[in-house]
Amino acid sequence: LWPPGLPSPTAPAPPPCYKRSLTTHRPLHAVAMLVDEQQEGGTLEIQEELSAVQRVKLYSQSSVSVQRLVHVQELGATAEAIGTLETMRELVPLLMPVSCDPELSVRQALAEQIVRFARVLLAEPDEQCEYDDGEMSAYDVVVSRCVPLLSGLLASNSGHDSPQGGGPQVLDAASEALIGLAGLLSPDAVGHTVLTSVLCLAHDNDAEENRVVATQLLGSLAPVVTSELCCQFILPEIISLADDPVFRVRKAAALKLGALCAVVGQALTVSRLLPVYETLARDEIWGVRKASVESLSSLAAVLPLEVRTGKLIPLLHDFYADGSRWVRIAACQALGPFLATLPVDDISAELLALFTQLSHPSNPSAADSDIAYYCAYN
């Protein structure tokens, strides 16, 4: 007989705690990263018995960067699964710590989840939850937590000390998310939240990248905010940034002038934006001039006919004769859309000849051969 008190050797062993490997259903590059982490001794398994919320809360603070990345990418889906109130209780406190993660990929993933996350909160905007700094509604969380979080990501990843190779991705994700949030809020609320944050970036005289990002965002926000706010804040700010000593800021302003014209209307475009455009079109940096060419047709769609024929056509000829080949190519690309803004009787034989010549490039063996495409499809 087997001694009493000891398990029989034939008895089945108790089942081990089941754990799911993070490598399941992951892309090959993620698996490779996981293997590297395993070789360094990192723990890469998660306990299956944990709920989705528990896993996100636990592993978004993991010491292993891949675990943090994977679970931050689940924030939006988890919020949708548990609803507004539980999201406020369980997930909102995670946002700020994750936004300070040392890994760029984790911060980028957070920015990509914010709009989806905010939609869950705004589904029940009056839902209340108690935090360390007092009780807040779901709407207040979006305004006072999500918007500043994205603004912080923009500022912290656009300075001179931003890590190379990852900063632009975080900037793009945070910028897109900020515009997405603006679309979820009322136009008046956007003015007091998103627009205020962007204006702070625009006034940063120390980091030129902040001003570049702010210029791009201001142009994107112009159709979102009220016309009054656009004319009061965005219009003068873009005009100021168009005179920035850094050419990248001026280039961003030139690219956004067309979108701004469509919002502020014909009168302000003629009186305030046209002089700015003419200055940018003659900028000493070819990249700024090229950006001006790309805004030409949008500007023409707003300006009165006499201004199009009296000022923009001469500018177009200047672009065609520009010393930069890239500006000349941009002028070829912009010619068709510009002609489409003119009545038939105002299209001169000279302009028409410029357009038809696009089908016969002077150097078919070089990149100029692509210009024929713009003749065919514009």
Short mmCIF file of N, CA and C in Angstrom, two decimals, residues 237-368:
data_model
loop_
_atom_site.label_atom_id
_atom_site.label_comp_id
_atom_site.label_asym_id
_atom_site.label_seq_id
_atom_site.Cartn_x
_atom_site.Cartn_y
_atom_site.Cartn_z
N GLU A 237 -3.35 84.15 -36.95
CA GLU A 237 -2.23 83.30 -36.56
C GLU A 237 -1.53 82.74 -37.80
N ILE A 238 -2.30 82.31 -38.79
CA ILE A 238 -1.70 81.80 -40.03
C ILE A 238 -0.92 82.91 -40.74
N ILE A 239 -1.48 84.12 -40.73
CA ILE A 239 -0.78 85.25 -41.36
C ILE A 239 0.55 85.51 -40.66
N SER A 240 0.54 85.43 -39.34
CA SER A 240 1.78 85.63 -38.58
C SER A 240 2.78 84.51 -38.86
N LEU A 241 2.31 83.28 -38.90
CA LEU A 241 3.21 82.15 -39.14
C LEU A 241 3.76 82.17 -40.56
N ALA A 242 3.02 82.75 -41.49
CA ALA A 242 3.50 82.85 -42.87
C ALA A 242 4.72 83.76 -42.99
N ASP A 243 4.97 84.54 -41.95
CA ASP A 243 6.13 85.44 -41.93
C ASP A 243 7.22 84.92 -40.99
N ASP A 244 7.12 83.66 -40.61
CA ASP A 244 8.08 83.06 -39.68
C ASP A 244 9.47 83.00 -40.31
N PRO A 245 10.52 83.21 -39.52
CA PRO A 245 11.88 83.13 -40.09
C PRO A 245 12.28 81.72 -40.53
N VAL A 246 11.60 80.70 -40.04
CA VAL A 246 11.91 79.32 -40.41
C VAL A 246 11.10 78.94 -41.65
N PHE A 247 11.79 78.51 -42.70
CA PHE A 247 11.09 78.28 -43.97
C PHE A 247 10.07 77.14 -43.87
N ARG A 248 10.30 76.16 -43.00
CA ARG A 248 9.36 75.05 -42.88
C ARG A 248 8.01 75.52 -42.34
N VAL A 249 8.04 76.53 -41.50
CA VAL A 249 6.79 77.10 -40.99
C VAL A 249 6.07 77.85 -42.11
N ARG A 250 6.83 78.62 -42.88
CA ARG A 250 6.22 79.34 -44.01
C ARG A 250 5.65 78.36 -45.04
N LYS A 251 6.37 77.28 -45.26
CA LYS A 251 5.88 76.26 -46.20
C LYS A 251 4.56 75.66 -45.73
N ALA A 252 4.48 75.35 -44.43
CA ALA A 252 3.23 74.80 -43.88
C ALA A 252 2.10 75.80 -44.02
N ALA A 253 2.40 77.08 -43.82
CA ALA A 253 1.37 78.12 -43.96
C ALA A 253 0.89 78.21 -45.41
N ALA A 254 1.82 78.13 -46.35
CA ALA A 254 1.45 78.20 -47.76
C ALA A 254 0.54 77.05 -48.15
N LEU A 255 0.80 75.88 -47.61
CA LEU A 255 -0.01 74.71 -47.94
C LEU A 255 -1.43 74.82 -47.38
N LYS A 256 -1.61 75.57 -46.30
CA LYS A 256 -2.91 75.66 -45.64
C LYS A 256 -3.72 76.89 -46.06
N LEU A 257 -3.14 77.77 -46.85
CA LEU A 257 -3.87 78.99 -47.23
C LEU A 257 -5.14 78.67 -48.00
N GLY A 258 -5.08 77.69 -48.88
CA GLY A 258 -6.25 77.36 -49.68
C GLY A 258 -7.43 76.92 -48.84
N ALA A 259 -7.16 76.04 -47.85
CA ALA A 259 -8.24 75.58 -46.97
C ALA A 259 -8.80 76.72 -46.14
N LEU A 260 -7.93 77.63 -45.74
CA LEU A 260 -8.38 78.76 -44.93
C LEU A 260 -9.25 79.72 -45.74
N CYS A 261 -8.90 79.91 -47.01
CA CYS A 261 -9.68 80.80 -47.87
C CYS A 261 -11.13 80.35 -47.98
N ALA A 262 -11.32 79.05 -48.08
CA ALA A 262 -12.67 78.52 -48.24
C ALA A 262 -13.54 78.79 -47.02
N VAL A 263 -12.92 79.02 -45.87
CA VAL A 263 -13.68 79.25 -44.64
C VAL A 263 -13.93 80.74 -44.40
N VAL A 264 -12.91 81.57 -44.60
CA VAL A 264 -13.05 82.99 -44.25
C VAL A 264 -13.81 83.78 -45.31
N GLY A 265 -13.92 83.25 -46.52
CA GLY A 265 -14.71 83.93 -47.53
C GLY A 265 -13.90 84.84 -48.44
N GLN A 266 -14.59 85.36 -49.44
CA GLN A 266 -13.92 86.11 -50.50
C GLN A 266 -13.33 87.43 -50.02
N ALA A 267 -14.08 88.18 -49.23
CA ALA A 267 -13.63 89.52 -48.84
C ALA A 267 -12.32 89.46 -48.05
N LEU A 268 -12.27 88.60 -47.03
CA LEU A 268 -11.05 88.49 -46.22
C LEU A 268 -9.91 87.85 -47.01
N THR A 269 -10.25 86.98 -47.93
CA THR A 269 -9.21 86.38 -48.76
C THR A 269 -8.52 87.44 -49.61
N VAL A 270 -9.32 88.33 -50.20
CA VAL A 270 -8.74 89.38 -51.05
C VAL A 270 -7.94 90.38 -50.21
N SER A 271 -8.50 90.79 -49.08
CA SER A 271 -7.88 91.87 -48.32
C SER A 271 -6.71 91.41 -47.46
N ARG A 272 -6.76 90.16 -46.96
CA ARG A 272 -5.74 89.75 -46.00
C ARG A 272 -4.88 88.58 -46.46
N LEU A 273 -5.48 87.61 -47.14
CA LEU A 273 -4.71 86.42 -47.49
C LEU A 273 -4.00 86.54 -48.84
N LEU A 274 -4.57 87.26 -49.77
CA LEU A 274 -3.92 87.39 -51.07
C LEU A 274 -2.55 88.04 -50.98
N PRO A 275 -2.39 89.14 -50.22
CA PRO A 275 -1.03 89.71 -50.08
C PRO A 275 -0.04 88.73 -49.46
N VAL A 276 -0.51 87.93 -48.51
CA VAL A 276 0.36 86.91 -47.89
C VAL A 276 0.76 85.87 -48.93
N TYR A 277 -0.21 85.46 -49.74
CA TYR A 277 0.07 84.46 -50.76
C TYR A 277 1.08 84.97 -51.78
N GLU A 278 0.93 86.21 -52.19
CA GLU A 278 1.86 86.77 -53.17
C GLU A 278 3.28 86.82 -52.62
N THR A 279 3.40 87.11 -51.34
CA THR A 279 4.73 87.12 -50.71
C THR A 279 5.32 85.72 -50.67
N LEU A 280 4.51 84.74 -50.28
CA LEU A 280 4.99 83.36 -50.21
C LEU A 280 5.34 82.83 -51.60
N ALA A 281 4.59 83.25 -52.60
CA ALA A 281 4.84 82.78 -53.97
C ALA A 281 6.18 83.27 -54.49
N ARG A 282 6.73 84.30 -53.87
CA ARG A 282 8.04 84.84 -54.30
C ARG A 282 9.10 84.60 -53.23
N ASP A 283 8.86 83.66 -52.35
CA ASP A 283 9.80 83.36 -51.27
C ASP A 283 11.14 82.91 -51.85
N GLU A 284 12.21 83.15 -51.10
CA GLU A 284 13.54 82.78 -51.58
C GLU A 284 13.78 81.27 -51.55
N ILE A 285 12.98 80.54 -50.77
CA ILE A 285 13.13 79.09 -50.66
C ILE A 285 12.18 78.41 -51.64
N TRP A 286 12.72 77.53 -52.49
CA TRP A 286 11.88 76.92 -53.52
C TRP A 286 10.78 76.05 -52.93
N GLY A 287 11.02 75.45 -51.76
CA GLY A 287 9.99 74.62 -51.14
C GLY A 287 8.75 75.42 -50.76
N VAL A 288 8.96 76.67 -50.35
CA VAL A 288 7.82 77.54 -50.02
C VAL A 288 7.08 77.93 -51.29
N ARG A 289 7.83 78.22 -52.35
CA ARG A 289 7.18 78.57 -53.62
C ARG A 289 6.39 77.38 -54.16
N LYS A 290 6.95 76.19 -54.05
CA LYS A 290 6.24 74.99 -54.52
C LYS A 290 4.95 74.78 -53.72
N ALA A 291 5.01 74.99 -52.41
CA ALA A 291 3.80 74.87 -51.59
C ALA A 291 2.75 75.90 -52.01
N SER A 292 3.21 77.08 -52.41
CA SER A 292 2.29 78.11 -52.88
C SER A 292 1.60 77.67 -54.17
N VAL A 293 2.35 77.03 -55.05
CA VAL A 293 1.76 76.53 -56.29
C VAL A 293 0.65 75.52 -55.97
N GLU A 294 0.89 74.68 -54.99
CA GLU A 294 -0.07 73.63 -54.66
C GLU A 294 -1.36 74.20 -54.07
N SER A 295 -1.33 75.43 -53.58
CA SER A 295 -2.54 76.07 -53.05
C SER A 295 -3.23 76.96 -54.09
N LEU A 296 -2.65 77.05 -55.27
CA LEU A 296 -3.13 78.00 -56.26
C LEU A 296 -4.60 77.79 -56.63
N SER A 297 -4.98 76.57 -56.96
CA SER A 297 -6.35 76.34 -57.43
C SER A 297 -7.37 76.55 -56.31
N SER A 298 -7.02 76.19 -55.06
CA SER A 298 -7.93 76.42 -53.94
C SER A 298 -8.15 77.91 -53.72
N LEU A 299 -7.09 78.67 -53.85
CA LEU A 299 -7.20 80.12 -53.71
C LEU A 299 -8.05 80.69 -54.84
N ALA A 300 -7.81 80.22 -56.05
CA ALA A 300 -8.53 80.73 -57.22
C ALA A 300 -10.03 80.46 -57.11
N ALA A 301 -10.40 79.36 -56.48
CA ALA A 301 -11.82 79.02 -56.36
C ALA A 301 -12.59 80.02 -55.51
N VAL A 302 -11.88 80.78 -54.67
CA VAL A 302 -12.53 81.73 -53.77
C VAL A 302 -12.44 83.16 -54.31
N LEU A 303 -11.36 83.48 -54.98
CA LEU A 303 -11.13 84.86 -55.42
C LEU A 303 -12.06 85.24 -56.57
N PRO A 304 -12.40 86.53 -56.67
CA PRO A 304 -13.22 86.99 -57.80
C PRO A 304 -12.46 86.86 -59.11
N LEU A 305 -13.20 86.83 -60.19
CA LEU A 305 -12.61 86.57 -61.51
C LEU A 305 -11.53 87.59 -61.87
N GLU A 306 -11.78 88.86 -61.58
CA GLU A 306 -10.81 89.87 -61.97
C GLU A 306 -9.47 89.70 -61.25
N VAL A 307 -9.51 89.15 -60.03
CA VAL A 307 -8.27 88.90 -59.30
C VAL A 307 -7.57 87.67 -59.88
N ARG A 308 -8.35 86.66 -60.23
CA ARG A 308 -7.75 85.47 -60.84
C ARG A 308 -7.02 85.81 -62.13
N THR A 309 -7.67 86.60 -62.96
CA THR A 309 -7.05 86.94 -64.24
C THR A 309 -5.98 88.01 -64.10
N GLY A 310 -6.15 88.92 -63.15
CA GLY A 310 -5.22 90.03 -63.02
C GLY A 310 -3.98 89.72 -62.20
N LYS A 311 -4.10 88.80 -61.22
CA LYS A 311 -2.95 88.55 -60.33
C LYS A 311 -2.47 87.10 -60.36
N LEU A 312 -3.40 86.16 -60.41
CA LEU A 312 -2.97 84.76 -60.33
C LEU A 312 -2.38 84.26 -61.64
N ILE A 313 -2.90 84.71 -62.77
CA ILE A 313 -2.33 84.26 -64.04
C ILE A 313 -0.88 84.73 -64.20
N PRO A 314 -0.57 86.00 -63.88
CA PRO A 314 0.85 86.38 -63.91
C PRO A 314 1.72 85.56 -62.95
N LEU A 315 1.17 85.23 -61.78
CA LEU A 315 1.93 84.40 -60.85
C LEU A 315 2.17 83.01 -61.44
N LEU A 316 1.17 82.48 -62.13
CA LEU A 316 1.32 81.16 -62.74
C LEU A 316 2.44 81.18 -63.78
N HIS A 317 2.52 82.24 -64.56
CA HIS A 317 3.61 82.35 -65.54
C HIS A 317 4.96 82.43 -64.82
N ASP A 318 4.99 83.12 -63.68
CA ASP A 318 6.23 83.18 -62.90
C ASP A 318 6.63 81.79 -62.42
N PHE A 319 5.65 81.02 -61.98
CA PHE A 319 5.94 79.65 -61.54
C PHE A 319 6.50 78.81 -62.69
N TYR A 320 5.95 79.01 -63.88
CA TYR A 320 6.43 78.26 -65.04
C TYR A 320 7.87 78.61 -65.39
N ALA A 321 8.27 79.83 -65.08
CA ALA A 321 9.63 80.27 -65.39
C ALA A 321 10.56 80.20 -64.18
N ASP A 322 10.11 79.55 -63.11
CA ASP A 322 10.88 79.51 -61.87
C ASP A 322 12.23 78.82 -62.07
N GLY A 323 13.20 79.24 -61.27
CA GLY A 323 14.52 78.63 -61.37
C GLY A 323 14.59 77.22 -60.84
N SER A 324 13.60 76.82 -60.05
CA SER A 324 13.58 75.46 -59.51
C SER A 324 12.75 74.54 -60.40
N ARG A 325 13.33 73.44 -60.76
CA ARG A 325 12.61 72.47 -61.59
C ARG A 325 11.38 71.94 -60.87
N TRP A 326 11.47 71.79 -59.54
CA TRP A 326 10.35 71.24 -58.78
C TRP A 326 9.17 72.22 -58.76
N VAL A 327 9.47 73.50 -58.74
CA VAL A 327 8.39 74.49 -58.80
C VAL A 327 7.74 74.45 -60.18
N ARG A 328 8.55 74.31 -61.22
CA ARG A 328 7.99 74.26 -62.58
C ARG A 328 7.11 73.03 -62.76
N ILE A 329 7.55 71.90 -62.23
CA ILE A 329 6.73 70.68 -62.34
C ILE A 329 5.42 70.86 -61.56
N ALA A 330 5.50 71.48 -60.37
CA ALA A 330 4.29 71.73 -59.59
C ALA A 330 3.34 72.65 -60.36
N ALA A 331 3.90 73.62 -61.08
CA ALA A 331 3.07 74.52 -61.88
C ALA A 331 2.34 73.75 -62.99
N CYS A 332 3.04 72.81 -63.60
CA CYS A 332 2.39 71.97 -64.62
C CYS A 332 1.24 71.17 -64.01
N GLN A 333 1.45 70.66 -62.82
CA GLN A 333 0.42 69.87 -62.16
C GLN A 333 -0.77 70.72 -61.75
N ALA A 334 -0.52 71.98 -61.41
CA ALA A 334 -1.59 72.86 -60.93
C ALA A 334 -2.34 73.56 -62.06
N LEU A 335 -1.81 73.50 -63.27
CA LEU A 335 -2.40 74.26 -64.37
C LEU A 335 -3.83 73.83 -64.67
N GLY A 336 -4.07 72.54 -64.79
CA GLY A 336 -5.41 72.06 -65.12
C GLY A 336 -6.45 72.47 -64.09
N PRO A 337 -6.25 72.19 -62.79
CA PRO A 337 -7.22 72.64 -61.79
C PRO A 337 -7.42 74.15 -61.78
N PHE A 338 -6.35 74.91 -62.07
CA PHE A 338 -6.51 76.37 -62.11
C PHE A 338 -7.38 76.79 -63.30
N LEU A 339 -7.13 76.21 -64.46
CA LEU A 339 -7.94 76.54 -65.64
C LEU A 339 -9.41 76.22 -65.41
N ALA A 340 -9.67 75.18 -64.61
CA ALA A 340 -11.05 74.79 -64.35
C ALA A 340 -11.81 75.85 -63.56
N THR A 341 -11.10 76.76 -62.90
CA THR A 341 -11.77 77.83 -62.15
C THR A 341 -12.08 79.04 -63.03
N LEU A 342 -11.63 79.02 -64.27
CA LEU A 342 -11.84 80.17 -65.17
C LEU A 342 -12.97 79.89 -66.15
N PRO A 343 -13.77 80.90 -66.47
CA PRO A 343 -14.74 80.74 -67.55
C PRO A 343 -14.01 80.51 -68.88
N VAL A 344 -14.68 79.86 -69.79
CA VAL A 344 -14.05 79.51 -71.07
C VAL A 344 -13.51 80.75 -71.78
N ASP A 345 -14.27 81.83 -71.73
CA ASP A 345 -13.87 83.04 -72.46
C ASP A 345 -12.63 83.69 -71.88
N ASP A 346 -12.28 83.35 -70.64
CA ASP A 346 -11.12 83.97 -70.00
C ASP A 346 -9.87 83.10 -70.07
N ILE A 347 -9.96 81.96 -70.73
CA ILE A 347 -8.78 81.11 -70.91
C ILE A 347 -8.11 81.53 -72.22
N SER A 348 -6.98 82.16 -72.10
CA SER A 348 -6.29 82.67 -73.28
C SER A 348 -5.68 81.53 -74.09
N ALA A 349 -5.36 81.85 -75.33
CA ALA A 349 -4.71 80.86 -76.18
C ALA A 349 -3.35 80.46 -75.61
N GLU A 350 -2.69 81.40 -74.96
CA GLU A 350 -1.38 81.12 -74.37
C GLU A 350 -1.50 80.10 -73.24
N LEU A 351 -2.50 80.29 -72.36
CA LEU A 351 -2.70 79.34 -71.27
C LEU A 351 -3.10 77.97 -71.80
N LEU A 352 -3.96 77.96 -72.80
CA LEU A 352 -4.39 76.69 -73.37
C LEU A 352 -3.22 75.96 -74.02
N ALA A 353 -2.34 76.72 -74.64
CA ALA A 353 -1.16 76.11 -75.25
C ALA A 353 -0.25 75.50 -74.19
N LEU A 354 -0.10 76.18 -73.06
CA LEU A 354 0.70 75.63 -71.97
C LEU A 354 0.15 74.28 -71.52
N PHE A 355 -1.18 74.20 -71.47
CA PHE A 355 -1.79 72.96 -71.01
C PHE A 355 -1.64 71.84 -72.03
N THR A 356 -1.89 72.13 -73.28
CA THR A 356 -1.81 71.08 -74.30
C THR A 356 -0.37 70.61 -74.50
N GLN A 357 0.59 71.49 -74.23
CA GLN A 357 1.99 71.09 -74.36
C GLN A 357 2.40 70.04 -73.33
N LEU A 358 1.60 69.90 -72.28
CA LEU A 358 1.93 68.90 -71.26
C LEU A 358 1.91 67.49 -71.84
N SER A 359 1.15 67.30 -72.90
CA SER A 359 1.08 65.96 -73.49
C SER A 359 2.31 65.63 -74.32
N HIS A 360 3.18 66.62 -74.54
CA HIS A 360 4.40 66.40 -75.32
C HIS A 360 5.59 66.92 -74.52
N PRO A 361 6.00 66.19 -73.47
CA PRO A 361 7.10 66.68 -72.63
C PRO A 361 8.38 66.84 -73.43
N SER A 362 9.16 67.83 -73.02
CA SER A 362 10.39 68.13 -73.75
C SER A 362 11.45 67.05 -73.58
N ASN A 363 11.38 66.29 -72.48
CA ASN A 363 12.39 65.27 -72.22
C ASN A 363 11.68 63.98 -71.80
N PRO A 364 11.14 63.22 -72.75
CA PRO A 364 10.33 62.05 -72.40
C PRO A 364 11.07 60.99 -71.60
N SER A 365 12.39 60.97 -71.67
CA SER A 365 13.14 59.93 -70.97
C SER A 365 13.34 60.24 -69.50
N ALA A 366 13.08 61.47 -69.09
CA ALA A 366 13.29 61.86 -67.70
C ALA A 366 11.97 61.88 -66.95
N ALA A 367 12.00 62.43 -65.73
CA ALA A 367 10.79 62.47 -64.91
C ALA A 367 9.71 63.34 -65.53
N ASP A 368 10.10 64.19 -66.49
CA ASP A 368 9.11 65.05 -67.15
C ASP A 368 8.05 64.23 -67.88
#
